[in-house]
PDB file of C-alpha atoms in Angstrom:
ATOM      1  CA  MET A   1     109.041 113.564 103.497  1.00 94.00           C
ATOM      2  CA  ASP A   2     107.366 110.127 102.703  1.00 95.00           C
ATOM      3  CA  LEU A   3     107.048 107.684 105.891  1.00 98.00           C
ATOM      4  CA  ARG A   4     106.914 104.284 104.700  1.00 98.00           C
ATOM      5  CA  ILE A   5     106.651 101.025 106.957  1.00 98.00           C
ATOM      6  CA  PHE A   6     109.690  98.090 106.670  1.00 98.00           C
ATOM      7  CA  THR A   7     109.306  95.017 108.500  1.00 98.00           C
ATOM      8  CA  GLU A   8     111.581  92.374 108.706  1.00 98.00           C
ATOM      9  CA  PRO A   9     109.300  89.390 108.547  1.00 98.00           C
ATOM     10  CA  GLN A  10     112.466  86.848 109.160  1.00 98.00           C
ATOM     11  CA  GLN A  11     112.674  87.665 112.746  1.00 97.00           C
ATOM     12  CA  GLY A  12     109.098  85.764 112.894  1.00 96.00           C
ATOM     13  CA  ALA A  13     105.924  86.619 111.506  1.00 97.00           C
ATOM     14  CA  THR A  14     102.887  85.081 109.596  1.00 98.00           C
ATOM     15  CA  TYR A  15     101.552  86.230 106.427  1.00 98.00           C
ATOM     16  CA  ASP A  16      98.392  87.164 108.574  1.00 98.00           C
ATOM     17  CA  THR A  17     100.713  89.262 110.241  1.00 98.00           C
ATOM     18  CA  LEU A  18     101.718  91.015 107.812  1.00 98.00           C
ATOM     19  CA  LEU A  19      98.259  91.327 106.234  1.00 98.00           C
ATOM     20  CA  SER A  20      97.243  93.395 109.254  1.00 98.00           C
ATOM     21  CA  VAL A  21     100.393  95.578 109.283  1.00 98.00           C
ATOM     22  CA  ALA A  22      99.956  96.206 105.687  1.00 98.00           C
ATOM     23  CA  LYS A  23      96.515  97.043 106.481  1.00 98.00           C
ATOM     24  CA  ALA A  24      97.228  99.169 109.106  1.00 98.00           C
ATOM     25  CA  THR A  25      99.701 100.943 106.874  1.00 98.00           C
ATOM     26  CA  GLU A  26      97.368 101.733 104.560  1.00 98.00           C
ATOM     27  CA  ASP A  27      94.165 103.226 106.838  1.00 98.00           C
ATOM     28  CA  LEU A  28      96.635 105.195 108.691  1.00 98.00           C
ATOM     29  CA  GLY A  29      97.889 107.144 105.524  1.00 98.00           C
ATOM     30  CA  PHE A  30     101.488 105.498 105.285  1.00 98.00           C
ATOM     31  CA  ASP A  31     102.920 106.113 101.605  1.00 97.00           C
ATOM     32  CA  ALA A  32     104.266 102.477 101.725  1.00 98.00           C
ATOM     33  CA  PHE A  33     104.426  98.759 102.872  1.00 99.00           C
ATOM     34  CA  PHE A  34     108.178  97.474 102.669  1.00 99.00           C
ATOM     35  CA  ARG A  35     110.036  94.057 103.563  1.00 98.00           C
ATOM     36  CA  SER A  36     113.292  92.499 103.965  1.00 98.00           C
ATOM     37  CA  ASP A  37     114.164  89.402 101.639  1.00 98.00           C
ATOM     38  CA  HIS A  38     115.525  86.718 104.033  1.00 98.00           C
ATOM     39  CA  TYR A  39     114.764  83.537 104.868  1.00 98.00           C
ATOM     40  CA  LEU A  40     117.304  83.015 108.309  1.00 98.00           C
ATOM     41  CA  ARG A  41     116.405  84.927 111.431  1.00 97.00           C
ATOM     42  CA  MET A  42     118.867  87.177 112.548  1.00 96.00           C
ATOM     43  CA  GLY A  43     120.328  87.220 116.579  1.00 93.00           C
ATOM     44  CA  SER A  44     118.217  85.742 119.530  1.00 90.00           C
ATOM     45  CA  ALA A  45     115.125  86.301 117.488  1.00 93.00           C
ATOM     46  CA  ASP A  46     112.839  82.465 117.703  1.00 94.00           C
ATOM     47  CA  GLY A  47     112.276  83.074 113.883  1.00 96.00           C
ATOM     48  CA  LEU A  48     109.055  81.026 114.536  1.00 97.00           C
ATOM     49  CA  PRO A  49     106.550  80.342 112.659  1.00 97.00           C
ATOM     50  CA  GLY A  50     109.619  80.532 109.965  1.00 97.00           C
ATOM     51  CA  PRO A  51     110.256  82.855 106.995  1.00 96.00           C
ATOM     52  CA  THR A  52     107.915  83.736 104.352  1.00 97.00           C
ATOM     53  CA  ASP A  53     108.967  84.920 100.865  1.00 98.00           C
ATOM     54  CA  ALA A  54     109.234  88.515 100.012  1.00 98.00           C
ATOM     55  CA  TRP A  55     107.649  88.344  96.764  1.00 98.00           C
ATOM     56  CA  ILE A  56     104.775  85.757  97.237  1.00 98.00           C
ATOM     57  CA  THR A  57     103.972  88.108 100.206  1.00 98.00           C
ATOM     58  CA  LEU A  58     103.720  91.116  98.260  1.00 98.00           C
ATOM     59  CA  ALA A  59     101.611  89.063  95.216  1.00 98.00           C
ATOM     60  CA  GLY A  60      99.796  88.698  98.379  1.00 98.00           C
ATOM     61  CA  LEU A  61      99.451  92.143  99.791  1.00 98.00           C
ATOM     62  CA  ALA A  62      98.727  93.100  95.927  1.00 98.00           C
ATOM     63  CA  ARG A  63      95.308  91.666  95.961  1.00 98.00           C
ATOM     64  CA  GLU A  64      94.117  93.209  99.347  1.00 98.00           C
ATOM     65  CA  THR A  65      95.630  96.439  99.516  1.00 98.00           C
ATOM     66  CA  LYS A  66      94.246  99.289  96.928  1.00 98.00           C
ATOM     67  CA  ARG A  67      96.541 102.633  97.555  1.00 98.00           C
ATOM     68  CA  ILE A  68     100.242 101.851  99.839  1.00 98.00           C
ATOM     69  CA  ARG A  69     103.112 101.187  97.164  1.00 98.00           C
ATOM     70  CA  LEU A  70     104.715  97.716  98.051  1.00 99.00           C
ATOM     71  CA  GLY A  71     108.320  96.637  97.863  1.00 98.00           C
ATOM     72  CA  THR A  72     111.697  95.349  99.143  1.00 98.00           C
ATOM     73  CA  LEU A  73     114.565  96.139 101.104  1.00 98.00           C
ATOM     74  CA  MET A  74     116.268  94.705  99.504  1.00 98.00           C
ATOM     75  CA  THR A  75     115.650  91.680  97.552  1.00 98.00           C
ATOM     76  CA  ALA A  76     118.600  89.338  97.448  1.00 98.00           C
ATOM     77  CA  GLY A  77     120.167  88.955  94.076  1.00 97.00           C
ATOM     78  CA  THR A  78     121.304  85.642  95.075  1.00 97.00           C
ATOM     79  CA  PHE A  79     117.971  83.793  95.460  1.00 96.00           C
ATOM     80  CA  ARG A  80     116.639  84.593  91.873  1.00 96.00           C
ATOM     81  CA  LEU A  81     117.696  84.272  88.280  1.00 98.00           C
ATOM     82  CA  PRO A  82     117.528  87.563  86.620  1.00 98.00           C
ATOM     83  CA  GLY A  83     115.141  86.871  83.997  1.00 98.00           C
ATOM     84  CA  VAL A  84     112.549  84.928  86.659  1.00 98.00           C
ATOM     85  CA  LEU A  85     112.720  88.087  88.901  1.00 98.00           C
ATOM     86  CA  ALA A  86     111.697  90.299  86.187  1.00 98.00           C
ATOM     87  CA  ILE A  87     108.400  88.052  85.717  1.00 98.00           C
ATOM     88  CA  GLN A  88     107.802  87.852  89.025  1.00 98.00           C
ATOM     89  CA  VAL A  89     108.105  91.428  89.506  1.00 98.00           C
ATOM     90  CA  ALA A  90     106.001  92.428  86.521  1.00 98.00           C
ATOM     91  CA  GLN A  91     103.419  90.041  87.771  1.00 98.00           C
ATOM     92  CA  VAL A  92     102.749  91.633  91.007  1.00 98.00           C
ATOM     93  CA  ASP A  93     102.832  94.995  89.546  1.00 98.00           C
ATOM     94  CA  GLN A  94     100.036  94.056  87.448  1.00 98.00           C
ATOM     95  CA  MET A  95      98.121  92.059  90.442  1.00 98.00           C
ATOM     96  CA  SER A  96      98.721  95.482  92.578  1.00 98.00           C
ATOM     97  CA  GLY A  97      97.496  97.631  89.427  1.00 98.00           C
ATOM     98  CA  GLY A  98     100.973  99.434  89.274  1.00 98.00           C
ATOM     99  CA  ARG A  99     102.198  99.949  92.949  1.00 98.00           C
ATOM    100  CA  VAL A 100     105.334  97.974  93.155  1.00 98.00           C
ATOM    101  CA  GLU A 101     108.760  99.281  93.708  1.00 98.00           C
ATOM    102  CA  LEU A 102     111.829  96.460  93.485  1.00 98.00           C
ATOM    103  CA  GLY A 103     114.682  97.402  95.843  1.00 98.00           C
ATOM    104  CA  LEU A 104     117.458  95.113  94.485  1.00 98.00           C
ATOM    105  CA  GLY A 105     120.990  94.180  96.199  1.00 98.00           C
ATOM    106  CA  ALA A 106     123.835  91.884  96.335  1.00 97.00           C
ATOM    107  CA  GLY A 107     122.831  89.865  98.676  1.00 97.00           C
ATOM    108  CA  TRP A 108     125.445  89.498 102.092  1.00 96.00           C
ATOM    109  CA  PHE A 109     124.111  86.691 104.801  1.00 97.00           C
ATOM    110  CA  GLU A 110     125.793  83.974 104.028  1.00 98.00           C
ATOM    111  CA  GLU A 111     123.862  81.388 106.784  1.00 98.00           C
ATOM    112  CA  GLU A 112     120.912  81.528 105.035  1.00 98.00           C
ATOM    113  CA  HIS A 113     122.306  80.700 102.070  1.00 98.00           C
ATOM    114  CA  LYS A 114     123.938  77.427 103.827  1.00 98.00           C
ATOM    115  CA  ALA A 115     120.632  76.272 105.598  1.00 98.00           C
ATOM    116  CA  TYR A 116     118.407  76.282 102.566  1.00 98.00           C
ATOM    117  CA  GLY A 117     120.984  75.605 100.144  1.00 98.00           C
ATOM    118  CA  ILE A 118     120.923  78.236  98.019  1.00 98.00           C
ATOM    119  CA  PRO A 119     124.757  78.809  96.028  1.00 97.00           C
ATOM    120  CA  PHE A 120     126.536  82.024  97.609  1.00 97.00           C
ATOM    121  CA  PRO A 121     129.360  82.892  94.530  1.00 97.00           C
ATOM    122  CA  LYS A 122     132.315  85.204  95.711  1.00 95.00           C
ATOM    123  CA  GLU A 123     131.484  87.553  92.880  1.00 96.00           C
ATOM    124  CA  LYS A 124     128.179  88.873  93.905  1.00 97.00           C
ATOM    125  CA  PHE A 125     128.345  92.611  93.058  1.00 96.00           C
ATOM    126  CA  ALA A 126     129.335  92.061  89.490  1.00 97.00           C
ATOM    127  CA  ARG A 127     126.752  89.770  89.496  1.00 98.00           C
ATOM    128  CA  LEU A 128     124.179  92.336  90.548  1.00 98.00           C
ATOM    129  CA  GLU A 129     125.449  95.013  88.089  1.00 98.00           C
ATOM    130  CA  GLU A 130     124.498  92.285  85.272  1.00 98.00           C
ATOM    131  CA  GLN A 131     120.982  91.618  86.880  1.00 98.00           C
ATOM    132  CA  LEU A 132     119.839  95.432  87.052  1.00 98.00           C
ATOM    133  CA  ALA A 133     121.342  95.365  83.296  1.00 98.00           C
ATOM    134  CA  ILE A 134     118.588  92.387  82.807  1.00 98.00           C
ATOM    135  CA  VAL A 135     115.605  93.409  84.421  1.00 98.00           C
ATOM    136  CA  THR A 136     115.628  96.575  83.553  1.00 98.00           C
ATOM    137  CA  GLY A 137     116.504  95.833  79.723  1.00 98.00           C
ATOM    138  CA  LEU A 138     113.691  93.129  79.700  1.00 98.00           C
ATOM    139  CA  TRP A 139     110.982  95.800  81.174  1.00 98.00           C
ATOM    140  CA  ALA A 140     112.424  98.616  78.477  1.00 98.00           C
ATOM    141  CA  THR A 141     112.099  96.020  75.530  1.00 98.00           C
ATOM    142  CA  GLU A 142     109.257  96.910  73.286  1.00 98.00           C
ATOM    143  CA  VAL A 143     106.768  94.463  72.898  1.00 98.00           C
ATOM    144  CA  GLY A 144     106.834  92.187  69.881  1.00 98.00           C
ATOM    145  CA  LYS A 145     111.013  93.012  70.129  1.00 98.00           C
ATOM    146  CA  THR A 146     113.366  90.575  71.649  1.00 98.00           C
ATOM    147  CA  PHE A 147     116.488  90.942  74.433  1.00 98.00           C
ATOM    148  CA  SER A 148     119.786  89.244  74.377  1.00 98.00           C
ATOM    149  CA  TYR A 149     122.185  89.433  76.545  1.00 98.00           C
ATOM    150  CA  GLU A 150     125.938  88.243  77.104  1.00 98.00           C
ATOM    151  CA  GLY A 151     127.644  88.668  79.776  1.00 98.00           C
ATOM    152  CA  ASP A 152     130.222  86.768  82.241  1.00 98.00           C
ATOM    153  CA  TYR A 153     127.486  85.422  84.732  1.00 98.00           C
ATOM    154  CA  TYR A 154     124.105  85.545  82.710  1.00 98.00           C
ATOM    155  CA  GLN A 155     123.208  85.013  79.014  1.00 98.00           C
ATOM    156  CA  LEU A 156     119.746  85.491  77.454  1.00 98.00           C
ATOM    157  CA  THR A 157     118.775  84.949  74.343  1.00 98.00           C
ATOM    158  CA  ASP A 158     115.963  86.413  72.234  1.00 98.00           C
ATOM    159  CA  SER A 159     113.598  86.723  74.998  1.00 98.00           C
ATOM    160  CA  PRO A 160     110.349  87.914  74.415  1.00 98.00           C
ATOM    161  CA  ALA A 161     110.861  90.255  77.491  1.00 98.00           C
ATOM    162  CA  LEU A 162     107.218  89.530  78.887  1.00 98.00           C
ATOM    163  CA  PRO A 163     105.274  89.762  80.415  1.00 98.00           C
ATOM    164  CA  LYS A 164     105.469  93.917  81.264  1.00 98.00           C
ATOM    165  CA  PRO A 165     104.729  95.436  84.570  1.00 98.00           C
ATOM    166  CA  ALA A 166     101.540  98.031  85.017  1.00 98.00           C
ATOM    167  CA  GLN A 167     103.566 101.021  85.367  1.00 98.00           C
ATOM    168  CA  ALA A 168     105.250 102.008  82.887  1.00 96.00           C
ATOM    169  CA  LYS A 169     108.945 102.322  84.814  1.00 96.00           C
ATOM    170  CA  VAL A 170     109.042 100.081  87.697  1.00 98.00           C
ATOM    171  CA  PRO A 171     110.720 102.521  90.503  1.00 98.00           C
ATOM    172  CA  VAL A 172     114.459 100.243  91.230  1.00 98.00           C
ATOM    173  CA  LEU A 173     116.489 100.595  94.491  1.00 98.00           C
ATOM    174  CA  ILE A 174     119.572 100.254  95.129  1.00 98.00           C
ATOM    175  CA  GLY A 175     121.470 101.490  98.827  1.00 98.00           C
ATOM    176  CA  GLY A 176     124.340 100.876 100.620  1.00 97.00           C
ATOM    177  CA  HIS A 177     127.515 102.593 102.669  1.00 97.00           C
ATOM    178  CA  GLY A 178     130.036 101.625  99.476  1.00 96.00           C
ATOM    179  CA  ALA A 179     131.981 104.366  98.364  1.00 96.00           C
ATOM    180  CA  SER A 180     132.520 103.891  94.926  1.00 96.00           C
ATOM    181  CA  ARG A 181     131.146 100.747  93.051  1.00 97.00           C
ATOM    182  CA  THR A 182     127.266 101.596  94.912  1.00 98.00           C
ATOM    183  CA  PRO A 183     126.982 105.106  94.176  1.00 98.00           C
ATOM    184  CA  ARG A 184     128.150 104.035  90.513  1.00 98.00           C
ATOM    185  CA  LEU A 185     125.313 101.379  90.146  1.00 98.00           C
ATOM    186  CA  ALA A 186     123.173 103.824  91.563  1.00 98.00           C
ATOM    187  CA  GLY A 187     123.813 106.983  89.641  1.00 98.00           C
ATOM    188  CA  GLN A 188     122.993 104.117  86.708  1.00 98.00           C
ATOM    189  CA  TYR A 189     120.025 102.326  87.212  1.00 98.00           C
ATOM    190  CA  ALA A 190     118.305 103.627  90.677  1.00 98.00           C
ATOM    191  CA  ASP A 191     115.432 105.613  90.629  1.00 98.00           C
ATOM    192  CA  GLU A 192     115.664 105.820  94.130  1.00 98.00           C
ATOM    193  CA  PHE A 193     119.110 105.414  96.313  1.00 98.00           C
ATOM    194  CA  ASN A 194     118.346 104.505 100.147  1.00 98.00           C
ATOM    195  CA  MET A 195     120.952 104.531 103.211  1.00 98.00           C
ATOM    196  CA  PRO A 196     120.239 102.029 105.452  1.00 98.00           C
ATOM    197  CA  PHE A 197     120.678 102.604 109.391  1.00 98.00           C
ATOM    198  CA  ALA A 198     123.422 105.488 108.775  1.00 98.00           C
ATOM    199  CA  SER A 199     123.910 108.347 110.409  1.00 98.00           C
ATOM    200  CA  ILE A 200     123.068 111.855 108.971  1.00 98.00           C
ATOM    201  CA  GLU A 201     126.847 112.890 108.484  1.00 98.00           C
ATOM    202  CA  ASP A 202     127.483 109.398 106.841  1.00 98.00           C
ATOM    203  CA  SER A 203     124.169 110.029 104.850  1.00 98.00           C
ATOM    204  CA  GLU A 204     124.792 113.376 103.585  1.00 98.00           C
ATOM    205  CA  ARG A 205     128.158 112.261 102.392  1.00 98.00           C
ATOM    206  CA  GLN A 206     126.931 109.216 100.365  1.00 98.00           C
ATOM    207  CA  PHE A 207     124.084 111.231  99.147  1.00 98.00           C
ATOM    208  CA  GLY A 208     126.781 113.287  97.521  1.00 98.00           C
ATOM    209  CA  ARG A 209     128.392 110.501  95.837  1.00 98.00           C
ATOM    210  CA  VAL A 210     125.235 109.177  94.710  1.00 98.00           C
ATOM    211  CA  ARG A 211     124.972 112.597  92.731  1.00 98.00           C
ATOM    212  CA  ALA A 212     127.811 113.157  91.296  1.00 98.00           C
ATOM    213  CA  ALA A 213     127.734 109.275  90.194  1.00 98.00           C
ATOM    214  CA  ALA A 214     123.955 110.306  88.679  1.00 98.00           C
ATOM    215  CA  GLU A 215     125.609 113.370  86.721  1.00 98.00           C
ATOM    216  CA  GLU A 216     128.422 111.215  85.501  1.00 98.00           C
ATOM    217  CA  ALA A 217     126.441 109.110  84.103  1.00 97.00           C
ATOM    218  CA  GLY A 218     124.460 111.661  82.394  1.00 98.00           C
ATOM    219  CA  ARG A 219     121.643 112.231  84.211  1.00 98.00           C
ATOM    220  CA  ARG A 220     121.002 115.147  86.955  1.00 98.00           C
ATOM    221  CA  GLY A 221     121.496 114.191  90.580  1.00 97.00           C
ATOM    222  CA  ASP A 222     118.521 115.433  91.340  1.00 97.00           C
ATOM    223  CA  ASP A 223     116.879 112.567  89.260  1.00 97.00           C
ATOM    224  CA  LEU A 224     117.028 110.284  92.106  1.00 98.00           C
ATOM    225  CA  VAL A 225     115.031 110.104  95.207  1.00 98.00           C
ATOM    226  CA  TYR A 226     116.832 110.258  98.637  1.00 98.00           C
ATOM    227  CA  SER A 227     115.814 107.513 101.308  1.00 98.00           C
ATOM    228  CA  ASN A 228     117.167 106.340 104.809  1.00 98.00           C
ATOM    229  CA  ALA A 229     116.188 103.162 106.616  1.00 98.00           C
ATOM    230  CA  LEU A 230     116.040 103.576 110.366  1.00 98.00           C
ATOM    231  CA  VAL A 231     114.449 101.634 113.402  1.00 98.00           C
ATOM    232  CA  VAL A 232     111.607 103.639 114.576  1.00 98.00           C
ATOM    233  CA  CYS A 233     110.553 103.237 118.780  1.00 98.00           C
ATOM    234  CA  VAL A 234     108.207 106.224 119.641  1.00 98.00           C
ATOM    235  CA  GLY A 235     106.259 106.547 122.884  1.00 98.00           C
ATOM    236  CA  ARG A 236     104.194 108.950 124.534  1.00 98.00           C
ATOM    237  CA  ASP A 237     106.460 109.268 127.722  1.00 98.00           C
ATOM    238  CA  ASP A 238     109.560 107.885 128.833  1.00 98.00           C
ATOM    239  CA  ALA A 239     107.928 104.435 129.967  1.00 98.00           C
ATOM    240  CA  GLU A 240     106.131 103.481 126.818  1.00 98.00           C
ATOM    241  CA  VAL A 241     109.858 104.095 124.917  1.00 98.00           C
ATOM    242  CA  ALA A 242     111.275 101.786 127.184  1.00 98.00           C
ATOM    243  CA  ARG A 243     108.737  98.774 127.156  1.00 98.00           C
ATOM    244  CA  ARG A 244     108.882  99.330 123.301  1.00 98.00           C
ATOM    245  CA  ALA A 245     112.749  99.368 123.453  1.00 98.00           C
ATOM    246  CA  ALA A 246     112.629  95.863 125.759  1.00 98.00           C
ATOM    247  CA  ALA A 247     110.047  94.159 123.331  1.00 97.00           C
ATOM    248  CA  ILE A 248     112.505  94.555 120.695  1.00 97.00           C
ATOM    249  CA  GLY A 249     115.562  93.675 122.896  1.00 96.00           C
ATOM    250  CA  ARG A 250     117.250  97.312 122.378  1.00 97.00           C
ATOM    251  CA  GLU A 251     118.366  99.706 124.765  1.00 98.00           C
ATOM    252  CA  VAL A 252     116.906 103.261 124.143  1.00 98.00           C
ATOM    253  CA  ASP A 253     120.144 105.417 124.352  1.00 98.00           C
ATOM    254  CA  GLU A 254     120.742 103.068 121.643  1.00 98.00           C
ATOM    255  CA  LEU A 255     118.215 103.489 120.019  1.00 98.00           C
ATOM    256  CA  LYS A 256     117.817 107.538 119.784  1.00 98.00           C
ATOM    257  CA  THR A 257     121.510 107.246 118.427  1.00 97.00           C
ATOM    258  CA  ASN A 258     121.458 105.245 115.949  1.00 97.00           C
ATOM    259  CA  GLY A 259     117.636 105.202 114.911  1.00 98.00           C
ATOM    260  CA  LEU A 260     114.402 107.100 115.366  1.00 98.00           C
ATOM    261  CA  ALA A 261     113.664 107.030 119.249  1.00 98.00           C
ATOM    262  CA  GLY A 262     111.923 108.931 122.057  1.00 98.00           C
ATOM    263  CA  SER A 263     108.895 110.956 122.037  1.00 98.00           C
ATOM    264  CA  PRO A 264     106.791 112.228 118.846  1.00 98.00           C
ATOM    265  CA  ALA A 265     108.643 115.519 118.793  1.00 98.00           C
ATOM    266  CA  GLU A 266     111.963 113.953 119.292  1.00 98.00           C
ATOM    267  CA  VAL A 267     111.889 111.649 116.457  1.00 98.00           C
ATOM    268  CA  VAL A 268     110.123 114.666 114.056  1.00 98.00           C
ATOM    269  CA  ASP A 269     113.326 116.568 114.839  1.00 98.00           C
ATOM    270  CA  LYS A 270     115.743 114.121 113.999  1.00 98.00           C
ATOM    271  CA  ILE A 271     113.447 113.351 110.989  1.00 98.00           C
ATOM    272  CA  GLY A 272     113.911 117.249 110.135  1.00 98.00           C
ATOM    273  CA  ARG A 273     117.650 117.092 110.268  1.00 98.00           C
ATOM    274  CA  TYR A 274     117.967 114.361 107.592  1.00 98.00           C
ATOM    275  CA  GLN A 275     115.835 115.775 105.673  1.00 98.00           C
ATOM    276  CA  ALA A 276     118.209 118.297 105.913  1.00 98.00           C
ATOM    277  CA  VAL A 277     121.394 116.805 104.614  1.00 98.00           C
ATOM    278  CA  GLY A 278     118.802 115.589 101.616  1.00 98.00           C
ATOM    279  CA  SER A 279     116.642 112.581 102.400  1.00 98.00           C
ATOM    280  CA  GLN A 280     113.475 112.994 101.079  1.00 98.00           C
ATOM    281  CA  ARG A 281     111.833 109.449 102.616  1.00 98.00           C
ATOM    282  CA  ILE A 282     112.134 107.164 105.272  1.00 98.00           C
ATOM    283  CA  TYR A 283     111.880 103.502 105.975  1.00 98.00           C
ATOM    284  CA  LEU A 284     110.655 103.000 109.492  1.00 98.00           C
ATOM    285  CA  GLN A 285     111.984  99.446 110.251  1.00 98.00           C
ATOM    286  CA  VAL A 286     109.266  98.638 112.983  1.00 98.00           C
ATOM    287  CA  LEU A 287     110.270  95.440 114.656  1.00 98.00           C
ATOM    288  CA  ASP A 288     107.195  94.124 116.993  1.00 98.00           C
ATOM    289  CA  LEU A 289     104.670  93.716 114.084  1.00 98.00           C
ATOM    290  CA  ASP A 290     101.904  93.158 117.043  1.00 97.00           C
ATOM    291  CA  ASP A 291     102.018  96.560 118.330  1.00 98.00           C
ATOM    292  CA  LEU A 292      99.790  98.404 115.780  1.00 98.00           C
ATOM    293  CA  ASP A 293      99.254 100.936 118.462  1.00 98.00           C
ATOM    294  CA  HIS A 294     102.617 101.920 117.881  1.00 98.00           C
ATOM    295  CA  LEU A 295     102.044 102.735 114.521  1.00 98.00           C
ATOM    296  CA  GLU A 296      98.875 104.653 115.148  1.00 98.00           C
ATOM    297  CA  LEU A 297     100.986 107.059 117.808  1.00 98.00           C
ATOM    298  CA  ILE A 298     103.458 107.745 114.617  1.00 98.00           C
ATOM    299  CA  SER A 299     100.684 108.368 112.157  1.00 98.00           C
ATOM    300  CA  ALA A 300      98.704 110.734 114.523  1.00 98.00           C
ATOM    301  CA  GLN A 301     102.017 112.565 116.401  1.00 98.00           C
ATOM    302  CA  VAL A 302     105.013 111.952 113.893  1.00 98.00           C
ATOM    303  CA  GLN A 303     103.408 111.940 110.752  1.00 97.00           C
ATOM    304  CA  SER A 304     100.874 114.747 111.185  1.00 94.00           C
ATOM    305  CA  HIS A 305     103.694 116.795 111.889  1.00 94.00           C
ATOM    306  CA  LEU A 306     105.470 116.198 108.628  1.00 91.00           C
ATOM    307  CA  SER A 307     102.838 116.481 105.866  1.00 73.00           C
TER     308      SER A 307
END
């Protein structure tokens, strides 16, 4: 079971804060550092000092880290043209020495689009399908050959399909709760399917749908990695759990129901139940980015029991 650290910087974080978390992620033996791709805070957070761009952040971290994987859950398809995105991700992959992964989603948060003048189209999912075809098609085109694409939303003519990533294949992550279109896209394009903030029962159902879709697309269900993203709040005792829950504005009982919360033993047990239904990787949503002791505790008393 891989444990990855997943951050939500739109809630309020500087690049230097993210760098500290990424370095702790590497030093403490976690598998990867991932971040969301949002430009506006959600809920009651003040969002100060303001948003950071996901791929600019990852470019910086690519040069400041050596081992951990780096990626997005999920890059919003509404934010970037697919040809530009393919260039950006390939460049950051080169900068990291081949450690980048691309989570790509349709985009959903209309308010941030209004706040920064980003178009918010109605046909987001159909656009996402074309974006996946273009990004993966550009990377797969042999050097010296060109790539063209004629879609309803995007057209590319004789693209040199450069630059190439350092990796032969940048892993592509697709996720979501949709019962039909999401599994179909994952079955066709994804190297990993991520089920965000879902129960064990819902995860098991969705993993089954994705496996069936992969087989329908001519792949094996086991060709994909299956993962979950869950908020984490671990404490050495009840008081520490309560303190960490209060720091992120959540209730302990709610966190225990909907995430990974409680003592290290409780969290290890719940991760085991996700593993039993097919989850191979957990993205730990860490919401208090100043609490590096939290990461140390998870590394020492959760991760060590899952290795």
